[in-house]
Amino acid sequence: MDRQRTGEPLILAGMSKERLIQGLLFAVCLSQGAWAQDKTKVVLYKDRVAAAFDTVNCVKNVIKLNAFSFFRGEFPVYYERAISHNVSAEIAAGITFRNYIGLSASGDDVDDYSAGTEIIVGPSIHAGFRYYFQDDIEPQGPYLHLDFAHLDYLKDIRAKDANGELTDTRYRDTRTYNDIRLLYGFQNLSATSNWLFDFYGGIGLRNRRMETVTENYDTVTGIWSYDFETIDDVVPALFLGVKVGLGW
């Protein structure tokens, strides 16, 4: 009764200090055992996924086309190969042609449609690695992608005489871009087939090496002139796109 009057909990009234310490140690051991068991389950699940990746017939190869890059004057064909259940490599090769979207901050200017502008097909090359955050035996789910790209945009500007007629003189406009891109996206395989969609967006650094040609017309003298500029710098760039592909 004296212990109860002093405010000491009833449950401790008949318990010695040794028993109290033993009880606390037992509770700690139980909690550590439960945590270790949960951690073991996670490790075992990842091991099962990794083992299934090596033994199960699943999608490990994907061919993709970019639905939006066409408007930026690029037509690449992508090949993705799964290296493990959450890491893959992606390469692409294609061509560049007329640019329909103007993003002057990164050097993407809309190409003139006049007869004096002759678009020349250039090369497009990509290579990168992708990490999927979702544990899956197939390359799908949210991911982070590091991409390296090389693009060459080429065109000839035909000079005009005093009457505005095209001559045989041509000035070459070249724009070479070397990009480092960090992309975040989501790739989703169809539940009933091997078709997939790959949505992505991100930022990058673009090394520009350009020799641009600008055509000018003086309304007073009626004379056409051409300005030449050489640019070699690094600028930020934004990327957004959708890829459609087929896996096997």
PDB file of C-alpha atoms in Angstrom:
ATOM      1  CA  MET A   1       0.000   0.000   0.000  1.00  0.00           C
ATOM      2  CA  ASP A   2       2.921   2.327   0.679  1.00  0.00           C
ATOM      3  CA  ARG A   3       4.199   1.836  -2.946  1.00  0.00           C
ATOM      4  CA  GLN A   4       0.784   2.664  -4.346  1.00  0.00           C
ATOM      5  CA  ARG A   5       0.522   5.834  -2.293  1.00  0.00           C
ATOM      6  CA  THR A   6       3.897   7.104  -3.547  1.00  0.00           C
ATOM      7  CA  GLY A   7       2.726   6.870  -7.185  1.00  0.00           C
ATOM      8  CA  GLU A   8       4.869   3.872  -8.287  1.00  0.00           C
ATOM      9  CA  PRO A   9       2.994   1.813 -10.964  1.00  0.00           C
ATOM     10  CA  LEU A  10       1.270  -1.293  -9.691  1.00  0.00           C
ATOM     11  CA  ILE A  11       2.947  -3.521 -12.227  1.00  0.00           C
ATOM     12  CA  LEU A  12       6.347  -2.749 -10.726  1.00  0.00           C
ATOM     13  CA  ALA A  13       5.254  -3.317  -7.163  1.00  0.00           C
ATOM     14  CA  GLY A  14       6.201  -6.969  -7.043  1.00  0.00           C
ATOM     15  CA  MET A  15       8.975  -6.884  -9.686  1.00  0.00           C
ATOM     16  CA  SER A  16      12.651  -6.751  -8.829  1.00  0.00           C
ATOM     17  CA  LYS A  17      15.130  -4.667 -10.780  1.00  0.00           C
ATOM     18  CA  GLU A  18      16.709  -7.826 -12.229  1.00  0.00           C
ATOM     19  CA  ARG A  19      13.373  -9.017 -13.643  1.00  0.00           C
ATOM     20  CA  LEU A  20      12.688  -5.555 -15.076  1.00  0.00           C
ATOM     21  CA  ILE A  21      16.031  -5.480 -16.885  1.00  0.00           C
ATOM     22  CA  GLN A  22      15.488  -9.017 -18.196  1.00  0.00           C
ATOM     23  CA  GLY A  23      12.076  -8.028 -19.536  1.00  0.00           C
ATOM     24  CA  LEU A  24      13.435  -4.977 -21.328  1.00  0.00           C
ATOM     25  CA  LEU A  25      16.223  -7.008 -22.907  1.00  0.00           C
ATOM     26  CA  PHE A  26      13.710  -9.618 -24.067  1.00  0.00           C
ATOM     27  CA  ALA A  27      11.535  -6.912 -25.680  1.00  0.00           C
ATOM     28  CA  VAL A  28      14.562  -5.426 -27.471  1.00  0.00           C
ATOM     29  CA  CYS A  29      15.538  -8.866 -28.773  1.00  0.00           C
ATOM     30  CA  LEU A  30      12.023  -9.432 -30.086  1.00  0.00           C
ATOM     31  CA  SER A  31      11.981  -6.102 -31.926  1.00  0.00           C
ATOM     32  CA  GLN A  32      15.447  -6.741 -33.412  1.00  0.00           C
ATOM     33  CA  GLY A  33      14.348 -10.184 -34.518  1.00  0.00           C
ATOM     34  CA  ALA A  34      11.225  -8.807 -36.209  1.00  0.00           C
ATOM     35  CA  TRP A  35      13.243  -6.097 -38.004  1.00  0.00           C
ATOM     36  CA  ALA A  36      15.830  -8.631 -39.153  1.00  0.00           C
ATOM     37  CA  GLN A  37      13.054 -10.930 -40.360  1.00  0.00           C
ATOM     38  CA  ASP A  38      11.471  -8.108 -42.418  1.00  0.00           C
ATOM     39  CA  LYS A  39      14.857  -7.184 -43.867  1.00  0.00           C
ATOM     40  CA  THR A  40      15.496 -10.836 -44.744  1.00  0.00           C
ATOM     41  CA  LYS A  41      12.158 -10.979 -46.549  1.00  0.00           C
ATOM     42  CA  VAL A  42      13.119  -7.943 -48.655  1.00  0.00           C
ATOM     43  CA  VAL A  43      16.508  -9.424 -49.521  1.00  0.00           C
ATOM     44  CA  LEU A  44      14.973 -12.782 -50.387  1.00  0.00           C
ATOM     45  CA  TYR A  45      12.376 -11.105 -52.607  1.00  0.00           C
ATOM     46  CA  LYS A  46      15.057  -9.223 -54.526  1.00  0.00           C
ATOM     47  CA  ASP A  47      17.067 -12.429 -54.862  1.00  0.00           C
ATOM     48  CA  ARG A  48      14.016 -14.209 -56.258  1.00  0.00           C
ATOM     49  CA  VAL A  49      13.457 -11.375 -58.777  1.00  0.00           C
ATOM     50  CA  ALA A  50      17.107 -11.501 -59.838  1.00  0.00           C
ATOM     51  CA  ALA A  51      16.944 -15.283 -60.185  1.00  0.00           C
ATOM     52  CA  ALA A  52      13.725 -15.079 -62.204  1.00  0.00           C
ATOM     53  CA  PHE A  53      15.380 -12.552 -64.537  1.00  0.00           C
ATOM     54  CA  ASP A  54      17.991 -15.187 -65.428  1.00  0.00           C
ATOM     55  CA  THR A  55      15.619 -18.140 -65.746  1.00  0.00           C
ATOM     56  CA  VAL A  56      12.187 -16.881 -66.834  1.00  0.00           C
ATOM     57  CA  ASN A  57      11.372 -16.097 -70.470  1.00  0.00           C
ATOM     58  CA  CYS A  58      10.712 -12.348 -70.131  1.00  0.00           C
ATOM     59  CA  VAL A  59      11.173  -9.130 -72.114  1.00  0.00           C
ATOM     60  CA  LYS A  60      14.849  -8.175 -72.200  1.00  0.00           C
ATOM     61  CA  ASN A  61      15.101  -6.382 -75.562  1.00  0.00           C
ATOM     62  CA  VAL A  62      13.099  -3.390 -76.788  1.00  0.00           C
ATOM     63  CA  ILE A  63      13.021  -1.480 -80.086  1.00  0.00           C
ATOM     64  CA  LYS A  64      11.518   2.034 -79.788  1.00  0.00           C
ATOM     65  CA  LEU A  65      10.678   5.082 -81.869  1.00  0.00           C
ATOM     66  CA  ASN A  66      10.375   8.599 -80.476  1.00  0.00           C
ATOM     67  CA  ALA A  67       7.002  10.123 -81.305  1.00  0.00           C
ATOM     68  CA  PHE A  68       8.015  13.741 -80.555  1.00  0.00           C
ATOM     69  CA  SER A  69      11.638  14.025 -81.726  1.00  0.00           C
ATOM     70  CA  PHE A  70      10.389  14.238 -85.326  1.00  0.00           C
ATOM     71  CA  PHE A  71       9.265  17.819 -84.646  1.00  0.00           C
ATOM     72  CA  ARG A  72      12.784  18.697 -83.475  1.00  0.00           C
ATOM     73  CA  GLY A  73      14.237  17.428 -86.720  1.00  0.00           C
ATOM     74  CA  GLU A  74      15.484  14.073 -85.456  1.00  0.00           C
ATOM     75  CA  PHE A  75      14.460  10.508 -86.275  1.00  0.00           C
ATOM     76  CA  PRO A  76      16.333   7.980 -84.081  1.00  0.00           C
ATOM     77  CA  VAL A  77      15.651   4.262 -83.613  1.00  0.00           C
ATOM     78  CA  TYR A  78      16.320   3.095 -80.029  1.00  0.00           C
ATOM     79  CA  TYR A  79      17.428  -0.312 -78.785  1.00  0.00           C
ATOM     80  CA  GLU A  80      17.228  -1.087 -75.069  1.00  0.00           C
ATOM     81  CA  ARG A  81      18.803  -4.178 -73.526  1.00  0.00           C
ATOM     82  CA  ALA A  82      18.114  -5.222 -69.933  1.00  0.00           C
ATOM     83  CA  ILE A  83      21.362  -6.028 -68.102  1.00  0.00           C
ATOM     84  CA  SER A  84      19.745  -6.979 -64.797  1.00  0.00           C
ATOM     85  CA  HIS A  85      16.248  -6.772 -63.317  1.00  0.00           C
ATOM     86  CA  ASN A  86      16.654  -3.025 -62.694  1.00  0.00           C
ATOM     87  CA  VAL A  87      19.508  -1.843 -64.952  1.00  0.00           C
ATOM     88  CA  SER A  88      19.488  -1.533 -68.734  1.00  0.00           C
ATOM     89  CA  ALA A  89      21.533   0.044 -71.515  1.00  0.00           C
ATOM     90  CA  GLU A  90      20.007   2.014 -74.387  1.00  0.00           C
ATOM     91  CA  ILE A  91      21.578   3.057 -77.679  1.00  0.00           C
ATOM     92  CA  ALA A  92      20.120   4.789 -80.711  1.00  0.00           C
ATOM     93  CA  ALA A  93      21.105   5.729 -84.233  1.00  0.00           C
ATOM     94  CA  GLY A  94      19.223   7.865 -86.703  1.00  0.00           C
ATOM     95  CA  ILE A  95      19.195  10.961 -88.857  1.00  0.00           C
ATOM     96  CA  THR A  96      18.547  14.674 -88.499  1.00  0.00           C
ATOM     97  CA  PHE A  97      16.523  16.751 -90.956  1.00  0.00           C
ATOM     98  CA  ARG A  98      14.276  19.839 -90.958  1.00  0.00           C
ATOM     99  CA  ASN A  99      13.570  21.344 -87.530  1.00  0.00           C
ATOM    100  CA  TYR A 100       9.970  22.442 -86.920  1.00  0.00           C
ATOM    101  CA  ILE A 101      10.307  23.726 -83.326  1.00  0.00           C
ATOM    102  CA  GLY A 102      12.214  26.833 -82.289  1.00  0.00           C
ATOM    103  CA  LEU A 103      14.097  26.599 -78.978  1.00  0.00           C
ATOM    104  CA  SER A 104      16.702  29.246 -79.600  1.00  0.00           C
ATOM    105  CA  ALA A 105      18.146  28.983 -76.068  1.00  0.00           C
ATOM    106  CA  SER A 106      19.618  25.583 -76.970  1.00  0.00           C
ATOM    107  CA  GLY A 107      20.246  26.388 -80.650  1.00  0.00           C
ATOM    108  CA  ASP A 108      17.154  24.751 -82.144  1.00  0.00           C
ATOM    109  CA  ASP A 109      15.933  27.282 -84.703  1.00  0.00           C
ATOM    110  CA  VAL A 110      13.045  26.676 -87.068  1.00  0.00           C
ATOM    111  CA  ASP A 111      14.365  25.977 -90.555  1.00  0.00           C
ATOM    112  CA  ASP A 112      13.230  28.240 -93.370  1.00  0.00           C
ATOM    113  CA  TYR A 113      10.871  26.680 -95.923  1.00  0.00           C
ATOM    114  CA  SER A 114      12.093  28.818 -98.823  1.00  0.00           C
ATOM    115  CA  ALA A 115      13.657  27.298-101.921  1.00  0.00           C
ATOM    116  CA  GLY A 116      16.964  28.881-100.926  1.00  0.00           C
ATOM    117  CA  THR A 117      17.276  26.589 -97.884  1.00  0.00           C
ATOM    118  CA  GLU A 118      18.403  23.036 -98.658  1.00  0.00           C
ATOM    119  CA  ILE A 119      18.243  20.622 -95.720  1.00  0.00           C
ATOM    120  CA  ILE A 120      21.032  18.034 -95.588  1.00  0.00           C
ATOM    121  CA  VAL A 121      20.570  14.790 -93.649  1.00  0.00           C
ATOM    122  CA  GLY A 122      22.956  14.454 -90.699  1.00  0.00           C
ATOM    123  CA  PRO A 123      23.734  11.753 -88.099  1.00  0.00           C
ATOM    124  CA  SER A 124      22.071  11.245 -84.719  1.00  0.00           C
ATOM    125  CA  ILE A 125      23.640   8.981 -82.048  1.00  0.00           C
ATOM    126  CA  HIS A 126      22.580   8.199 -78.454  1.00  0.00           C
ATOM    127  CA  ALA A 127      24.041   5.993 -75.706  1.00  0.00           C
ATOM    128  CA  GLY A 128      23.041   5.738 -72.072  1.00  0.00           C
ATOM    129  CA  PHE A 129      22.214   3.708 -68.984  1.00  0.00           C
ATOM    130  CA  ARG A 130      18.927   3.407 -67.145  1.00  0.00           C
ATOM    131  CA  TYR A 131      18.077   2.436 -63.545  1.00  0.00           C
ATOM    132  CA  TYR A 132      14.556   1.215 -62.720  1.00  0.00           C
ATOM    133  CA  PHE A 133      13.320   1.864 -59.187  1.00  0.00           C
ATOM    134  CA  GLN A 134      10.714  -0.898 -59.393  1.00  0.00           C
ATOM    135  CA  ASP A 135      11.799  -4.492 -58.707  1.00  0.00           C
ATOM    136  CA  ASP A 136      10.512  -6.300 -61.791  1.00  0.00           C
ATOM    137  CA  ILE A 137      11.946  -8.964 -64.060  1.00  0.00           C
ATOM    138  CA  GLU A 138      11.054  -6.807 -67.099  1.00  0.00           C
ATOM    139  CA  PRO A 139      12.231  -3.248 -67.927  1.00  0.00           C
ATOM    140  CA  GLN A 140       9.268  -1.213 -66.734  1.00  0.00           C
ATOM    141  CA  GLY A 141       8.288   1.261 -64.048  1.00  0.00           C
ATOM    142  CA  PRO A 142       9.790   4.614 -62.988  1.00  0.00           C
ATOM    143  CA  TYR A 143      13.418   5.120 -63.931  1.00  0.00           C
ATOM    144  CA  LEU A 144      16.375   7.509 -64.021  1.00  0.00           C
ATOM    145  CA  HIS A 145      18.286   7.675 -67.294  1.00  0.00           C
ATOM    146  CA  LEU A 146      21.720   9.140 -68.071  1.00  0.00           C
ATOM    147  CA  ASP A 147      22.034   9.762 -71.803  1.00  0.00           C
ATOM    148  CA  PHE A 148      24.833  10.966 -74.089  1.00  0.00           C
ATOM    149  CA  ALA A 149      23.807  12.315 -77.497  1.00  0.00           C
ATOM    150  CA  HIS A 150      25.559  13.590 -80.625  1.00  0.00           C
ATOM    151  CA  LEU A 151      23.545  15.486 -83.248  1.00  0.00           C
ATOM    152  CA  ASP A 152      24.581  17.163 -86.499  1.00  0.00           C
ATOM    153  CA  TYR A 153      22.148  19.568 -88.181  1.00  0.00           C
ATOM    154  CA  LEU A 154      23.246  20.615 -91.665  1.00  0.00           C
ATOM    155  CA  LYS A 155      21.784  22.876 -94.338  1.00  0.00           C
ATOM    156  CA  ASP A 156      22.917  24.931 -97.318  1.00  0.00           C
ATOM    157  CA  ILE A 157      21.791  28.519 -97.865  1.00  0.00           C
ATOM    158  CA  ARG A 158      21.803  29.420-101.551  1.00  0.00           C
ATOM    159  CA  ALA A 159      22.889  32.984-102.278  1.00  0.00           C
ATOM    160  CA  LYS A 160      20.629  35.361-104.217  1.00  0.00           C
ATOM    161  CA  ASP A 161      21.667  37.918-106.798  1.00  0.00           C
ATOM    162  CA  ALA A 162      20.516  41.542-107.070  1.00  0.00           C
ATOM    163  CA  ASN A 163      17.277  40.415-108.709  1.00  0.00           C
ATOM    164  CA  GLY A 164      16.502  37.939-105.931  1.00  0.00           C
ATOM    165  CA  GLU A 165      17.228  34.935-108.134  1.00  0.00           C
ATOM    166  CA  LEU A 166      18.980  31.922-106.641  1.00  0.00           C
ATOM    167  CA  THR A 167      22.586  31.387-107.663  1.00  0.00           C
ATOM    168  CA  ASP A 168      24.827  28.327-107.536  1.00  0.00           C
ATOM    169  CA  THR A 169      26.716  29.754-104.552  1.00  0.00           C
ATOM    170  CA  ARG A 170      25.922  27.884-101.327  1.00  0.00           C
ATOM    171  CA  TYR A 171      26.807  28.672 -97.710  1.00  0.00           C
ATOM    172  CA  ARG A 172      26.908  25.730 -95.295  1.00  0.00           C
ATOM    173  CA  ASP A 173      25.139  26.164 -91.934  1.00  0.00           C
ATOM    174  CA  THR A 174      26.340  23.517 -89.442  1.00  0.00           C
ATOM    175  CA  ARG A 175      25.186  22.911 -85.877  1.00  0.00           C
ATOM    176  CA  THR A 176      26.866  20.149 -83.888  1.00  0.00           C
ATOM    177  CA  TYR A 177      25.431  19.300 -80.468  1.00  0.00           C
ATOM    178  CA  ASN A 178      26.964  17.053 -77.818  1.00  0.00           C
ATOM    179  CA  ASP A 179      24.523  16.541 -74.945  1.00  0.00           C
ATOM    180  CA  ILE A 180      24.630  15.073 -71.445  1.00  0.00           C
ATOM    181  CA  ARG A 181      21.018  14.446 -70.415  1.00  0.00           C
ATOM    182  CA  LEU A 182      19.492  13.376 -67.108  1.00  0.00           C
ATOM    183  CA  LEU A 183      15.994  12.059 -67.687  1.00  0.00           C
ATOM    184  CA  TYR A 184      13.248  10.805 -65.395  1.00  0.00           C
ATOM    185  CA  GLY A 185      10.507   8.716 -66.910  1.00  0.00           C
ATOM    186  CA  PHE A 186       8.061   5.858 -66.696  1.00  0.00           C
ATOM    187  CA  GLN A 187       8.014   2.854 -69.021  1.00  0.00           C
ATOM    188  CA  ASN A 188       4.945   0.642 -69.093  1.00  0.00           C
ATOM    189  CA  LEU A 189       4.544  -2.721 -70.813  1.00  0.00           C
ATOM    190  CA  SER A 190       1.098  -3.724 -71.984  1.00  0.00           C
ATOM    191  CA  ALA A 191      -0.621  -6.380 -69.873  1.00  0.00           C
ATOM    192  CA  THR A 192      -1.731  -8.336 -72.944  1.00  0.00           C
ATOM    193  CA  SER A 193       1.139  -7.837 -75.414  1.00  0.00           C
ATOM    194  CA  ASN A 194       4.768  -6.759 -75.702  1.00  0.00           C
ATOM    195  CA  TRP A 195       3.977  -3.206 -76.818  1.00  0.00           C
ATOM    196  CA  LEU A 196       5.100  -0.448 -74.457  1.00  0.00           C
ATOM    197  CA  PHE A 197       5.043   3.296 -73.875  1.00  0.00           C
ATOM    198  CA  ASP A 198       7.964   5.283 -72.483  1.00  0.00           C
ATOM    199  CA  PHE A 199       7.211   8.779 -71.127  1.00  0.00           C
ATOM    200  CA  TYR A 200      10.146  10.956 -70.066  1.00  0.00           C
ATOM    201  CA  GLY A 201      11.339  14.477 -69.326  1.00  0.00           C
ATOM    202  CA  GLY A 202      14.518  16.018 -68.067  1.00  0.00           C
ATOM    203  CA  ILE A 203      17.332  18.520 -68.307  1.00  0.00           C
ATOM    204  CA  GLY A 204      20.783  18.510 -69.830  1.00  0.00           C
ATOM    205  CA  LEU A 205      23.904  20.388 -70.795  1.00  0.00           C
ATOM    206  CA  ARG A 206      24.531  20.998 -74.486  1.00  0.00           C
ATOM    207  CA  ASN A 207      27.925  21.744 -75.985  1.00  0.00           C
ATOM    208  CA  ARG A 208      27.195  23.739 -79.165  1.00  0.00           C
ATOM    209  CA  ARG A 209      29.661  24.097 -82.032  1.00  0.00           C
ATOM    210  CA  MET A 210      27.892  26.104 -84.696  1.00  0.00           C
ATOM    211  CA  GLU A 211      28.728  27.985 -87.847  1.00  0.00           C
ATOM    212  CA  THR A 212      25.494  29.778 -88.640  1.00  0.00           C
ATOM    213  CA  VAL A 213      24.458  31.650 -91.764  1.00  0.00           C
ATOM    214  CA  THR A 214      21.910  34.475 -91.590  1.00  0.00           C
ATOM    215  CA  GLU A 215      20.346  35.871 -94.740  1.00  0.00           C
ATOM    216  CA  ASN A 216      19.534  39.612 -94.805  1.00  0.00           C
ATOM    217  CA  TYR A 217      17.744  41.821 -97.313  1.00  0.00           C
ATOM    218  CA  ASP A 218      18.219  45.588 -97.499  1.00  0.00           C
ATOM    219  CA  THR A 219      14.933  47.138 -98.600  1.00  0.00           C
ATOM    220  CA  VAL A 220      16.663  50.412 -99.527  1.00  0.00           C
ATOM    221  CA  THR A 221      19.412  49.047-101.777  1.00  0.00           C
ATOM    222  CA  GLY A 222      17.635  45.840-102.722  1.00  0.00           C
ATOM    223  CA  ILE A 223      20.774  43.832-102.013  1.00  0.00           C
ATOM    224  CA  TRP A 224      20.946  40.431-100.288  1.00  0.00           C
ATOM    225  CA  SER A 225      23.751  39.918 -97.785  1.00  0.00           C
ATOM    226  CA  TYR A 226      24.878  37.017 -95.577  1.00  0.00           C
ATOM    227  CA  ASP A 227      26.230  37.093 -92.027  1.00  0.00           C
ATOM    228  CA  PHE A 228      28.400  34.309 -90.624  1.00  0.00           C
ATOM    229  CA  GLU A 229      28.814  33.534 -86.933  1.00  0.00           C
ATOM    230  CA  THR A 230      30.842  30.907 -85.086  1.00  0.00           C
ATOM    231  CA  ILE A 231      29.566  29.745 -81.694  1.00  0.00           C
ATOM    232  CA  ASP A 232      31.262  27.339 -79.283  1.00  0.00           C
ATOM    233  CA  ASP A 233      29.635  27.258 -75.845  1.00  0.00           C
ATOM    234  CA  VAL A 234      27.660  25.209 -73.313  1.00  0.00           C
ATOM    235  CA  VAL A 235      23.980  25.917 -72.646  1.00  0.00           C
ATOM    236  CA  PRO A 236      21.167  24.212 -70.684  1.00  0.00           C
ATOM    237  CA  ALA A 237      18.533  22.240 -72.562  1.00  0.00           C
ATOM    238  CA  LEU A 238      15.118  20.766 -71.754  1.00  0.00           C
ATOM    239  CA  PHE A 239      13.773  17.460 -73.034  1.00  0.00           C
ATOM    240  CA  LEU A 240      10.324  15.930 -73.140  1.00  0.00           C
ATOM    241  CA  GLY A 241       9.076  12.998 -75.184  1.00  0.00           C
ATOM    242  CA  VAL A 242       7.165   9.779 -75.661  1.00  0.00           C
ATOM    243  CA  LYS A 243       8.587   6.589 -77.119  1.00  0.00           C
ATOM    244  CA  VAL A 244       6.572   3.680 -78.481  1.00  0.00           C
ATOM    245  CA  GLY A 245       8.219   0.287 -78.649  1.00  0.00           C
ATOM    246  CA  LEU A 246       7.996  -3.463 -78.943  1.00  0.00           C
ATOM    247  CA  GLY A 247       9.798  -5.872 -76.642  1.00  0.00           C
ATOM    248  CA  TRP A 248      10.825  -9.500 -76.809  1.00  0.00           C
TER     249      TRP A 248
END
